[in-house]
Amino acid sequence: MPSTSPEPGPVRPERNPYLIEVGEAFVNPKAKRITYVTGTQSGKSFLQENVMGERADDDPGPIIYYAPTESNITKKVEPLVMAMISQSKSLSKKFDKDSTQFVKRIGAARLYLSFMGSTTETASTSARLILVDELDRASKNSEGSVVELAEARGEAYADSRIGFTATPTVGRVKKYTHPETGFEHWEVADKATLGSPIWDQWQQGSRHEWSVPCPDCSSYFIPHSGLLWWPGKGSDDECDPSTAEREARLVCPCCGTQIADKHRGGMNALGRYVAPGQSIDKDGVVSGVAETEGNSHFSYHSSGMFSFSAKKSFGYLAKKLLSALNGGDPSVLQPVYNTGFGECYAVAGEAPPWESVRAQSWKYGTGTVVGNPEYLLATVDVQKNRLVWLVRAWYLGMGSALVDCGVLWGDTLQDAVWEELDELLDQSFDGHDITEMGIDYGYRPDQVSSFIRTHRSRTRALRGEVLDKAFRKVDVEADSRGKVRRYGEARWDFDSPRAKSWVHSRIGRSNKKPAFWLLPADIDESYCKEIVGEEYDESSSKWKKVGENHFLDCEAMQYMLAQMRGLKRKRGAVLLSELADGSIKQVEEAVSEKTKKPKKKRKQQSHQSDDWFGGDGWL
């Protein structure tokens, strides 16, 4: 290991013992495919570098290494490979200095460094060893099946091996208790609920999982995020993230002992891999026949909680997880489960029943603004014959409460319905004015642009897309007919799947946590049904429509509009209990007698009757 590494000097395999058996699989004649799944900072790249070096030195032949992107090759992998060659006396003697950045010649071996999306370096190359790093990211960057592409490169060699490693991503995966051994294993997930290629590969293989012994009862168990404990976990008296960092423990499922992080290294040193059907006695002896016996696909999974990294302690992971749970944002929760624990995360799934949406209602009536919000935001979904709108109050900590919602009917190519929207923008709710209105730009863009030009300081054009970040600003230079606009205009694209996932993550979530999401007690049934008008398909990683969904689109835009205004970056958080202390008395009365909607501040009309010169005295 180089001087810049956390532990320079000779490699000590005992520091990451969960890698030893995985590495040995690459020289096991029974293994044709090897898959390794874990979190970050667990040695996946380190493992692959050593496998490449061993093959080039001891059993030379063509080797292809695939990375997710070209920059990953040039900035990370290639420098590490060169460092490995220079530090190994055997490899450095064989190294051909005429090698290129992407093709390393080491004696009789050829090491090709490529990336998914590149067809120049390895299009016609066959190899005895094919390694694919970060399969889930590589699959995202490739137009074809990465697995099939890798298999094609090894077809010319009868003894070829393929290795896949990655941090998992999206999937609905559950645990089950083996009826004979008592071990808690990961179930084989339905492909329709699985969007993670590496997890799909893992469950096709031998399904070995890293198990560790309890320091108290010596029984072996398979660690997972559900066994991580902190004071008050899951209750209304749950501790704060800082306390969780100090007090976190791992619970032994066999005896209930709360294990401190100081035991992690010793448990790891005694760890063993176990497949479904196998048992481990208290001396660490593995026995029994695996249900996957004879499978030439050797697959391994180790929990990120037992990474060699000292930073990834039980407390560190507990703090990250609790902070993400409190915020409730799926785009934050997913990387915690993926990178921290090496587990799949289900962004969303089958749409919940609409009744569960109504369960989010609280003790106030439609038209009421509870407490003193930071912003009152309006969002509008544009359709052919109507504008669907809603207004929501937003508080520090990303908590929010629906104020009102409705539909303005009319041909959206005509001015009349846009004049009604003009009145809505000027409307006051409990003395609070609308801070900003976000309008869907995907339909009737010219009409939306015209409205926004009239209300430039209080409106924003929004369009849902599939992005790798929350949102981005886009300059709009021409209208729908290609005509150059006279005035500079902007559109804000946002990641629609992320926004809809956030809305669905509110359903069934306790409003006693930060980032509460409230609905009035008299919320309309049609609103509740439209919130569940789409559901997420993990296998395609896409949202599909199962009913009317206009209010869901409005709520998705609400979340992104609040982010665009920087509410997520503001310090502090309003809890529902604090909000109730100052407002509960007056809003409880609104439930018994439905609150009347506030009067609109209408613009004066040029005339009210055919008798335009007189009648209302406007002149």
Coordinates of C-alpha atoms in Angstrom, one line a residue:
M1 CA 0.0 0.0 0.0
P2 CA 1.4 3.5 -0.9
S3 CA 2.5 6.1 1.6
T4 CA -0.7 8.1 0.9
S5 CA -3.0 5.2 2.0
P6 CA -4.5 5.1 5.5
E7 CA -2.3 2.0 6.3
P8 CA 0.9 2.2 4.1
G9 CA 3.2 -0.7 3.8
P10 CA 2.7 -4.4 3.1
V11 CA -0.9 -5.5 2.5
R12 CA -2.4 -7.3 5.5
P13 CA -5.2 -9.6 4.3
E14 CA -6.6 -9.9 7.8
R15 CA -7.6 -6.2 7.7
N16 CA -10.4 -7.2 5.3
P17 CA -10.9 -10.9 5.8
Y18 CA -14.2 -10.9 3.9
L19 CA -12.2 -10.4 0.7
I20 CA -10.0 -13.5 1.1
E21 CA -12.6 -16.1 0.0
V22 CA -13.8 -13.9 -2.8
G23 CA -10.2 -13.5 -4.2
E24 CA -9.6 -17.3 -3.9
A25 CA -12.7 -17.9 -6.1
F26 CA -10.9 -16.3 -9.0
V27 CA -8.4 -19.2 -9.0
N28 CA -11.0 -21.9 -8.2
P29 CA -11.4 -24.1 -11.3
K30 CA -15.1 -24.6 -10.3
A31 CA -15.9 -20.9 -10.5
K32 CA -16.9 -19.5 -13.9
R33 CA -18.4 -16.3 -12.6
I34 CA -17.7 -14.4 -9.4
T35 CA -20.0 -11.6 -8.0
Y36 CA -19.2 -9.5 -5.0
V37 CA -21.7 -7.0 -3.5
T38 CA -21.0 -4.7 -0.6
G39 CA -21.0 -1.0 0.4
T40 CA -18.3 1.6 -0.2
Q41 CA -14.9 1.6 1.5
S42 CA -14.9 -2.2 1.6
G43 CA -12.1 -3.0 -0.8
K44 CA -13.9 -3.9 -4.1
S45 CA -11.4 -2.0 -6.3
F46 CA -8.5 -3.2 -4.2
L47 CA -9.7 -6.8 -4.8
Q48 CA -9.9 -6.4 -8.6
E49 CA -6.5 -4.8 -8.8
N50 CA -5.0 -7.8 -7.0
V51 CA -6.9 -10.2 -9.2
M52 CA -5.6 -8.5 -12.3
G53 CA -2.0 -8.5 -10.9
E54 CA -2.2 -12.2 -9.9
R55 CA -3.5 -13.3 -13.3
A56 CA -0.9 -11.2 -15.2
D57 CA 1.9 -12.6 -13.1
D58 CA 1.0 -16.2 -12.5
D59 CA -1.3 -17.2 -15.3
P60 CA -0.8 -14.7 -18.1
G61 CA -3.5 -14.1 -20.8
P62 CA -5.7 -11.4 -22.1
I63 CA -7.5 -9.4 -19.3
I64 CA -10.3 -6.8 -19.8
Y65 CA -11.3 -4.5 -17.0
Y66 CA -14.5 -2.4 -17.5
A67 CA -15.1 0.7 -15.5
P68 CA -18.3 2.8 -15.5
T69 CA -16.8 5.8 -17.2
E70 CA -13.7 7.0 -19.1
S71 CA -12.8 9.5 -16.4
N72 CA -12.9 6.6 -13.8
I73 CA -10.2 4.9 -15.9
T74 CA -8.0 7.9 -16.5
K75 CA -8.2 9.5 -13.0
K76 CA -8.5 6.5 -10.7
V77 CA -7.9 3.0 -12.1
E78 CA -5.0 3.5 -14.4
P79 CA -2.9 5.4 -11.8
L80 CA -3.6 2.6 -9.3
V81 CA -2.7 -0.1 -11.8
M82 CA 0.6 1.6 -12.6
A83 CA 1.3 2.0 -8.8
M84 CA 0.7 -1.7 -8.4
I85 CA 3.0 -2.6 -11.2
S86 CA 5.8 -0.3 -10.0
Q87 CA 5.5 -1.7 -6.4
S88 CA 5.6 -5.3 -7.5
K89 CA 9.1 -6.6 -8.4
S90 CA 7.8 -9.4 -10.5
L91 CA 5.3 -7.2 -12.5
S92 CA 7.7 -4.3 -13.0
K93 CA 10.3 -6.6 -14.5
K94 CA 7.8 -7.8 -17.1
F95 CA 6.2 -4.5 -17.8
D96 CA 6.6 -3.1 -21.4
K97 CA 7.3 0.6 -21.2
D98 CA 5.8 1.1 -24.6
S99 CA 2.4 0.3 -23.1
T100 CA -0.4 2.8 -23.6
Q101 CA -2.7 4.4 -21.1
F102 CA -5.5 1.8 -21.9
V103 CA -3.4 -1.2 -22.9
K104 CA -0.8 -2.5 -20.5
R105 CA 1.7 -5.2 -21.7
I106 CA 3.0 -7.3 -18.8
G107 CA 5.1 -10.2 -20.3
A108 CA 2.7 -12.5 -22.1
A109 CA -0.3 -10.8 -20.6
R110 CA -2.3 -7.9 -22.1
L111 CA -4.4 -5.8 -19.7
Y112 CA -7.1 -3.7 -21.5
L113 CA -8.6 -0.9 -19.5
S114 CA -12.0 0.0 -21.0
F115 CA -15.3 1.5 -20.0
M116 CA -18.9 0.9 -20.9
G117 CA -19.8 3.0 -23.9
S118 CA -16.4 2.5 -25.5
T119 CA -16.3 0.2 -28.5
T120 CA -12.8 1.0 -29.8
E121 CA -10.5 -0.7 -27.4
T122 CA -12.2 -4.1 -26.9
A123 CA -14.7 -4.5 -29.7
S124 CA -12.9 -7.5 -31.2
T125 CA -10.9 -8.5 -28.2
S126 CA -11.3 -11.9 -26.4
A127 CA -10.1 -12.4 -22.9
R128 CA -9.6 -15.2 -20.3
L129 CA -10.5 -12.8 -17.5
I130 CA -13.2 -10.1 -17.7
L131 CA -13.8 -7.8 -14.7
V132 CA -16.7 -5.4 -14.5
D133 CA -16.4 -2.8 -11.7
E134 CA -19.5 -1.0 -10.4
L135 CA -21.9 -3.0 -12.6
D136 CA -24.9 -0.9 -11.6
R137 CA -23.2 2.3 -12.7
A138 CA -21.7 0.7 -15.8
S139 CA -25.2 -0.6 -16.8
K140 CA -26.6 2.9 -16.5
N141 CA -24.0 4.2 -18.9
S142 CA -24.4 1.4 -21.5
E143 CA -26.9 1.1 -24.2
G144 CA -26.8 -2.7 -24.2
S145 CA -26.6 -5.4 -21.5
V146 CA -23.3 -5.1 -19.7
V147 CA -23.5 -8.8 -18.6
E148 CA -24.0 -10.0 -22.2
L149 CA -21.2 -7.8 -23.5
A150 CA -18.9 -9.2 -20.8
E151 CA -19.9 -12.8 -21.7
A152 CA -19.2 -12.2 -25.4
R153 CA -15.6 -11.2 -24.6
G154 CA -14.9 -14.5 -22.9
E155 CA -16.6 -16.9 -25.4
A156 CA -13.3 -17.8 -27.2
Y157 CA -11.7 -19.3 -24.0
A158 CA -13.1 -22.4 -22.4
D159 CA -11.6 -21.4 -19.0
S160 CA -12.6 -17.8 -19.1
R161 CA -13.9 -16.2 -15.9
I162 CA -16.1 -13.1 -15.4
G163 CA -16.0 -11.0 -12.2
F164 CA -18.7 -8.5 -11.2
T165 CA -18.5 -6.1 -8.3
A166 CA -20.7 -3.1 -7.3
T167 CA -22.6 -1.3 -4.6
P168 CA -26.3 -2.2 -5.1
T169 CA -28.9 0.3 -6.0
V170 CA -32.7 -0.1 -6.3
G171 CA -34.7 -3.1 -5.3
R172 CA -37.4 -4.5 -3.0
V173 CA -35.5 -7.2 -1.1
K174 CA -36.6 -8.8 2.1
K175 CA -35.1 -11.0 4.8
Y176 CA -36.2 -14.5 5.8
T177 CA -35.2 -17.0 8.5
H178 CA -34.0 -20.3 7.2
P179 CA -36.2 -23.0 8.8
E180 CA -33.3 -25.4 9.5
T181 CA -30.3 -23.2 10.3
G182 CA -32.0 -20.2 11.8
F183 CA -29.8 -17.8 9.8
E184 CA -31.5 -14.6 8.4
H185 CA -30.8 -14.5 4.7
W186 CA -31.8 -12.2 1.9
E187 CA -34.7 -13.6 -0.1
V188 CA -34.5 -14.1 -3.8
A189 CA -36.3 -11.0 -5.1
D190 CA -38.8 -10.9 -7.9
K191 CA -37.2 -9.4 -10.9
A192 CA -40.1 -7.1 -11.4
T193 CA -39.2 -5.4 -8.1
L194 CA -35.5 -5.4 -8.7
G195 CA -33.6 -2.6 -10.5
S196 CA -30.1 -3.4 -9.3
P197 CA -28.1 -5.5 -11.9
I198 CA -25.4 -6.5 -9.3
W199 CA -28.1 -7.8 -6.9
D200 CA -29.7 -9.7 -9.7
Q201 CA -26.3 -11.4 -10.5
W202 CA -25.7 -12.1 -6.8
Q203 CA -29.0 -13.9 -6.3
Q204 CA -28.4 -16.1 -9.4
G205 CA -25.2 -17.4 -7.8
S206 CA -24.3 -19.3 -4.6
R207 CA -25.6 -16.4 -2.3
H208 CA -22.9 -16.5 0.3
E209 CA -23.2 -13.9 3.1
W210 CA -20.6 -12.7 5.5
S211 CA -21.5 -13.8 9.1
V212 CA -19.8 -12.8 12.4
P213 CA -19.9 -14.2 15.9
C214 CA -21.5 -12.4 18.9
P215 CA -18.8 -11.5 21.4
D216 CA -21.2 -12.5 24.2
C217 CA -22.9 -15.8 23.1
S218 CA -20.4 -16.7 20.3
S219 CA -23.3 -17.5 18.0
Y220 CA -22.8 -16.5 14.4
F221 CA -25.3 -14.2 12.6
I222 CA -25.5 -12.2 9.4
P223 CA -25.4 -8.4 10.1
H224 CA -27.8 -6.0 8.3
S225 CA -29.1 -2.5 8.8
G226 CA -32.2 -3.7 10.7
L227 CA -30.0 -4.9 13.6
L228 CA -28.5 -1.4 14.1
W229 CA -29.9 0.1 17.3
W230 CA -30.1 3.6 18.9
P231 CA -32.1 4.9 21.9
G232 CA -35.8 5.1 21.1
K233 CA -35.4 3.7 17.6
G234 CA -38.7 3.9 15.7
S235 CA -40.6 5.4 18.6
D236 CA -42.0 8.9 19.3
D237 CA -39.1 9.4 21.8
E238 CA -36.4 8.6 19.3
C239 CA -33.1 10.3 20.1
D240 CA -31.4 12.9 17.9
P241 CA -28.7 11.8 15.3
S242 CA -25.8 13.0 17.5
T243 CA -27.0 10.9 20.4
A244 CA -27.4 8.0 18.0
E245 CA -23.8 8.4 17.0
R246 CA -22.6 8.1 20.6
E247 CA -25.0 5.3 21.7
A248 CA -25.4 3.1 18.7
R249 CA -25.1 -0.6 19.1
L250 CA -25.5 -3.7 16.9
V251 CA -28.0 -6.1 18.4
C252 CA -27.2 -9.9 18.3
P253 CA -30.4 -11.6 17.0
C254 CA -29.5 -14.8 19.0
C255 CA -29.1 -13.4 22.5
G256 CA -30.2 -9.7 22.3
T257 CA -26.8 -8.4 23.4
Q258 CA -26.1 -4.8 22.3
I259 CA -22.6 -5.0 20.8
A260 CA -20.3 -1.9 20.9
D261 CA -18.3 -0.9 17.9
K262 CA -15.0 -1.7 19.6
H263 CA -15.8 -5.4 19.0
R264 CA -16.1 -5.0 15.3
G265 CA -12.5 -5.8 14.4
G266 CA -12.5 -9.0 16.5
M267 CA -15.8 -10.2 15.1
N268 CA -14.5 -9.6 11.6
A269 CA -11.4 -11.6 12.1
L270 CA -13.5 -14.6 13.1
G271 CA -16.1 -14.1 10.2
R272 CA -17.1 -16.8 7.8
Y273 CA -19.2 -16.9 4.6
V274 CA -22.3 -19.0 4.8
A275 CA -24.8 -19.9 2.1
P276 CA -28.5 -20.9 2.6
G277 CA -28.6 -24.4 4.1
Q278 CA -25.2 -24.1 5.8
S279 CA -24.6 -23.8 9.6
I280 CA -21.6 -22.4 11.6
D281 CA -20.8 -23.7 15.1
K282 CA -19.4 -21.5 17.8
D283 CA -15.8 -22.6 16.8
G284 CA -16.4 -21.1 13.3
V285 CA -16.7 -24.4 11.5
V286 CA -19.0 -24.3 8.5
S287 CA -21.1 -27.5 7.9
G288 CA -24.0 -28.6 5.9
V289 CA -24.8 -28.6 2.1
A290 CA -25.6 -25.3 0.5
E291 CA -28.9 -25.1 -1.3
T292 CA -26.9 -23.7 -4.3
E293 CA -24.3 -26.5 -4.2
G294 CA -22.8 -27.1 -7.7
N295 CA -23.5 -23.6 -8.9
S296 CA -20.4 -22.4 -10.9
H297 CA -21.5 -18.8 -10.1
F298 CA -19.8 -17.9 -6.8
S299 CA -21.6 -14.9 -5.3
Y300 CA -20.7 -13.1 -2.1
H301 CA -22.3 -10.3 0.0
S302 CA -20.8 -8.5 3.0
S303 CA -22.4 -5.8 5.0
G304 CA -20.9 -2.4 4.9
M305 CA -21.1 -2.3 8.7
F306 CA -18.1 -4.6 8.8
S307 CA -15.9 -2.6 6.3
F308 CA -12.3 -2.3 7.2
S309 CA -12.8 1.5 7.3
A310 CA -12.5 2.8 10.9
K311 CA -14.8 5.7 9.9
K312 CA -17.7 3.5 9.1
S313 CA -18.5 2.7 12.7
F314 CA -21.9 1.7 14.1
G315 CA -22.3 5.2 15.4
Y316 CA -21.4 6.9 12.1
L317 CA -23.8 4.7 10.1
A318 CA -26.6 5.2 12.8
K319 CA -26.2 9.0 12.6
K320 CA -26.4 9.0 8.8
L321 CA -29.3 6.6 8.7
L322 CA -31.3 8.5 11.4
S323 CA -30.7 11.9 9.8
A324 CA -31.9 10.5 6.4
L325 CA -35.0 8.9 8.1
N326 CA -35.9 12.1 9.8
G327 CA -35.7 14.0 6.5
G328 CA -37.5 11.2 4.8
D329 CA -36.1 12.1 1.4
P330 CA -35.7 8.9 -0.7
S331 CA -32.9 10.5 -2.7
V332 CA -30.9 10.7 0.6
L333 CA -32.1 7.4 2.1
Q334 CA -31.1 5.3 -0.9
P335 CA -27.3 6.2 -0.9
V336 CA -27.2 5.6 2.9
Y337 CA -28.6 2.0 2.4
N338 CA -26.6 1.4 -0.8
T339 CA -23.1 2.8 0.1
G340 CA -23.3 2.6 3.9
F341 CA -24.8 -0.9 4.3
G342 CA -24.4 -2.5 0.9
E343 CA -28.2 -3.1 0.7
C344 CA -30.8 -2.4 -1.9
Y345 CA -33.3 0.3 -1.3
A346 CA -36.9 0.4 -2.6
V347 CA -37.5 4.0 -3.8
A348 CA -41.2 3.3 -4.0
G349 CA -43.4 0.5 -5.2
E350 CA -47.0 -0.4 -5.7
A351 CA -49.2 2.7 -5.0
P352 CA -50.7 2.6 -1.5
P353 CA -54.5 2.8 -1.1
W354 CA -55.9 6.3 -1.3
E355 CA -57.2 6.0 2.2
S356 CA -53.7 6.0 3.5
V357 CA -53.2 9.4 2.0
R358 CA -56.2 10.7 3.9
A359 CA -54.6 9.4 7.1
Q360 CA -52.1 12.3 6.8
S361 CA -54.9 14.8 7.6
W362 CA -54.5 17.0 10.7
K363 CA -56.6 19.2 12.8
Y364 CA -57.3 22.1 10.5
G365 CA -59.6 23.0 7.6
T366 CA -59.1 23.8 4.0
G367 CA -58.0 27.4 3.4
T368 CA -56.3 27.6 6.8
V369 CA -52.6 28.5 7.1
V370 CA -51.2 26.9 10.2
G371 CA -48.6 28.9 12.2
N372 CA -46.2 31.2 10.4
P373 CA -44.6 29.4 7.4
E374 CA -41.5 30.5 5.6
Y375 CA -43.2 30.3 2.2
L376 CA -46.6 29.9 0.7
L377 CA -46.0 28.1 -2.7
A378 CA -48.4 27.4 -5.5
T379 CA -47.9 24.8 -8.3
V380 CA -50.0 24.4 -11.4
D381 CA -50.3 21.3 -13.7
V382 CA -51.3 22.4 -17.3
Q383 CA -53.8 20.3 -19.2
K384 CA -55.7 20.8 -22.5
N385 CA -58.9 21.9 -20.8
R386 CA -58.0 22.8 -17.3
L387 CA -55.3 24.1 -14.8
V388 CA -54.9 21.9 -11.7
W389 CA -53.5 23.9 -8.8
L390 CA -52.6 23.6 -5.1
V391 CA -51.1 25.9 -2.5
R392 CA -48.9 24.5 0.3
A393 CA -47.3 26.2 3.3
W394 CA -43.6 25.4 3.9
Y395 CA -41.7 25.6 7.2
L396 CA -38.1 25.3 8.3
G397 CA -36.9 21.7 8.1
M398 CA -39.0 20.9 4.9
G399 CA -42.2 20.5 6.9
S400 CA -45.3 21.5 4.9
A401 CA -49.1 21.7 5.2
L402 CA -51.6 21.7 2.2
V403 CA -53.6 25.0 2.3
D404 CA -56.0 24.5 -0.7
C405 CA -56.3 22.8 -4.1
G406 CA -58.6 22.9 -7.0
V407 CA -59.2 23.0 -10.7
L408 CA -59.7 26.0 -13.1
W409 CA -61.7 24.7 -16.1
G410 CA -61.2 26.2 -19.6
D411 CA -59.4 25.8 -22.9
T412 CA -55.8 26.6 -22.0
L413 CA -55.2 28.0 -25.4
Q414 CA -57.6 30.8 -24.5
D415 CA -57.0 33.8 -22.2
A416 CA -60.0 33.2 -19.8
V417 CA -58.5 30.4 -17.7
W418 CA -55.2 32.2 -17.4
E419 CA -57.0 35.3 -16.1
E420 CA -58.5 33.0 -13.4
L421 CA -55.0 31.8 -12.6
D422 CA -53.9 35.5 -12.4
E423 CA -56.6 35.9 -9.7
L424 CA -55.4 32.9 -7.8
L425 CA -51.9 34.3 -7.7
D426 CA -53.2 37.4 -6.1
Q427 CA -55.3 35.5 -3.6
S428 CA -54.6 35.8 0.1
F429 CA -54.9 32.8 2.5
D430 CA -55.4 33.7 6.2
G431 CA -53.5 36.9 5.5
H432 CA -50.6 35.2 3.8
D433 CA -49.8 35.9 0.1
I434 CA -48.4 33.3 -2.3
T435 CA -44.6 33.7 -2.4
E436 CA -44.1 32.0 -5.7
M437 CA -46.0 29.9 -8.3
G438 CA -44.4 27.1 -10.3
I439 CA -46.1 26.2 -13.5
D440 CA -45.8 23.0 -15.6
Y441 CA -44.0 23.9 -18.8
G442 CA -44.4 20.5 -20.6
Y443 CA -47.8 21.4 -22.1
R444 CA -48.8 24.8 -23.6
P445 CA -45.2 26.3 -23.3
D446 CA -46.1 29.5 -25.2
Q447 CA -49.0 30.2 -22.9
V448 CA -47.0 29.4 -19.8
S449 CA -44.2 31.7 -21.0
S450 CA -46.7 34.5 -21.6
F451 CA -48.1 34.2 -18.1
I452 CA -44.6 34.1 -16.5
R453 CA -43.5 37.2 -18.4
T454 CA -46.5 39.1 -16.9
H455 CA -45.6 37.9 -13.4
R456 CA -41.8 37.5 -13.8
S457 CA -40.9 38.1 -10.1
R458 CA -43.4 35.6 -8.6
T459 CA -43.5 32.7 -11.1
R460 CA -41.2 29.9 -12.4
A461 CA -41.5 27.5 -15.4
L462 CA -41.0 23.9 -14.3
R463 CA -40.6 20.7 -16.3
G464 CA -40.2 17.2 -15.1
E465 CA -37.4 15.1 -16.6
V466 CA -35.1 12.2 -15.6
L467 CA -31.9 13.8 -14.3
D468 CA -28.9 12.7 -12.3
K469 CA -29.4 15.7 -9.9
A470 CA -32.4 17.4 -8.3
F471 CA -32.8 20.2 -10.8
R472 CA -31.1 22.5 -13.3
K473 CA -31.7 25.8 -15.0
V474 CA -32.2 25.9 -18.7
D475 CA -32.2 29.0 -20.9
V476 CA -35.2 29.0 -23.4
E477 CA -34.2 30.8 -26.6
A478 CA -37.2 29.9 -28.9
D479 CA -40.9 29.3 -28.7
S480 CA -42.7 26.1 -29.8
R481 CA -42.6 27.3 -33.4
G482 CA -38.9 28.0 -33.4
K483 CA -39.2 31.7 -33.2
V484 CA -36.5 33.4 -31.1
R485 CA -37.8 35.0 -28.0
R486 CA -37.3 38.7 -27.5
Y487 CA -36.7 38.4 -23.8
G488 CA -34.4 36.1 -21.9
E489 CA -36.4 33.3 -20.3
A490 CA -35.5 30.3 -18.2
R491 CA -37.0 27.0 -17.4
W492 CA -36.2 24.8 -14.4
D493 CA -36.0 21.1 -15.2
F494 CA -36.3 18.8 -12.2
D495 CA -35.9 15.1 -11.6
S496 CA -39.5 13.9 -11.7
P497 CA -38.9 10.3 -10.3
R498 CA -37.0 11.8 -7.3
A499 CA -39.8 14.3 -6.6
K500 CA -42.6 11.7 -6.9
S501 CA -40.7 9.3 -4.7
W502 CA -40.5 12.0 -2.1
V503 CA -44.2 12.6 -2.2
H504 CA -45.0 8.8 -1.8
S505 CA -42.5 8.6 1.0
R506 CA -44.7 10.9 3.0
I507 CA -47.6 8.5 3.0
G508 CA -47.8 6.4 6.2
R509 CA -44.9 8.4 7.7
S510 CA -45.2 9.8 11.2
N511 CA -45.8 13.5 11.2
K512 CA -44.1 13.7 14.6
K513 CA -40.8 13.6 12.7
P514 CA -39.2 16.6 11.0
A515 CA -40.3 17.2 7.4
F516 CA -43.9 16.5 8.2
W517 CA -46.5 16.6 5.4
L518 CA -50.0 17.6 6.4
L519 CA -53.4 17.6 4.8
P520 CA -56.6 19.4 6.0
A521 CA -59.1 17.3 7.9
D522 CA -61.7 17.9 5.2
I523 CA -59.4 17.0 2.3
D524 CA -61.3 15.8 -0.8
E525 CA -61.3 12.2 -1.9
S526 CA -60.3 13.0 -5.5
Y527 CA -57.1 14.6 -4.3
C528 CA -56.2 11.5 -2.3
K529 CA -56.8 9.2 -5.2
E530 CA -54.7 11.4 -7.6
I531 CA -51.7 11.3 -5.2
V532 CA -51.6 7.5 -5.7
G533 CA -52.3 7.8 -9.5
E534 CA -48.8 6.5 -10.3
E535 CA -46.6 3.8 -9.0
Y536 CA -42.9 3.0 -9.3
D537 CA -41.7 -0.1 -11.3
E538 CA -38.3 -1.2 -9.9
S539 CA -37.5 -3.4 -12.9
S540 CA -37.7 -0.5 -15.4
S541 CA -36.9 2.2 -12.9
K542 CA -39.8 4.2 -14.2
W543 CA -43.1 5.6 -12.9
K544 CA -46.2 4.2 -14.5
K545 CA -49.7 5.8 -14.5
V546 CA -52.5 3.8 -12.8
G547 CA -55.1 6.6 -12.5
E548 CA -55.4 10.4 -12.6
N549 CA -52.2 11.9 -11.3
H550 CA -52.5 15.7 -11.7
F551 CA -52.3 16.5 -8.0
L552 CA -49.3 14.2 -7.7
D553 CA -47.6 16.2 -10.3
C554 CA -48.4 19.4 -8.4
E555 CA -47.1 18.0 -5.1
A556 CA -43.9 16.8 -6.9
M557 CA -43.4 20.4 -8.2
Q558 CA -44.0 21.7 -4.7
Y559 CA -41.1 19.7 -3.3
M560 CA -38.8 20.8 -6.0
L561 CA -39.9 24.5 -5.8
A562 CA -39.2 24.5 -2.1
Q563 CA -35.7 23.1 -2.8
M564 CA -35.1 25.7 -5.5
R565 CA -35.9 28.4 -3.0
G566 CA -33.1 27.0 -0.8
L567 CA -35.4 25.8 2.1
K568 CA -33.5 22.5 2.4
R569 CA -30.3 24.4 3.1
K570 CA -31.7 26.7 5.8
R571 CA -30.8 25.7 9.3
G572 CA -33.3 24.7 11.9
A573 CA -36.5 22.7 11.8
V574 CA -40.0 23.3 12.9
L575 CA -41.6 20.2 14.5
L576 CA -45.3 19.5 14.5
S577 CA -45.4 19.7 18.3
E578 CA -44.0 23.2 18.1
L579 CA -46.3 24.2 15.4
A580 CA -49.3 22.9 17.3
D581 CA -48.4 24.8 20.5
G582 CA -48.9 28.1 18.7
S583 CA -51.8 27.2 16.4
I584 CA -53.8 24.2 17.5
K585 CA -56.4 26.2 19.5
Q586 CA -57.6 28.2 16.5
V587 CA -57.4 25.5 13.9
E588 CA -59.3 22.9 15.9
E589 CA -62.4 25.0 15.6
A590 CA -62.1 24.9 11.9
V591 CA -62.7 21.2 11.8
S592 CA -66.2 21.2 13.4
E593 CA -67.4 23.8 10.9
K594 CA -65.7 23.6 7.5
T595 CA -63.6 26.7 6.9
K596 CA -64.8 29.0 4.2
K597 CA -62.4 29.8 1.5
P598 CA -61.0 33.3 1.7
K599 CA -62.4 35.8 -0.7
K600 CA -60.3 36.4 -3.8
K601 CA -58.8 39.8 -4.5
R602 CA -60.2 40.2 -8.0
K603 CA -58.8 42.6 -10.6
Q604 CA -61.2 45.4 -11.6
Q605 CA -63.1 44.6 -14.8
S606 CA -63.2 47.3 -17.6
H607 CA -67.1 47.0 -17.6
Q608 CA -69.8 44.9 -15.9
S609 CA -72.7 45.3 -18.3
D610 CA -73.8 46.2 -21.8
D611 CA -74.4 49.7 -20.5
W612 CA -70.7 50.4 -20.6
F613 CA -70.8 54.1 -20.1
G614 CA -72.9 53.9 -16.9
G615 CA -74.3 51.3 -14.6
D616 CA -71.4 50.6 -12.2
G617 CA -69.9 54.1 -12.2
W618 CA -66.5 52.9 -13.3
L619 CA -65.7 56.1 -15.2

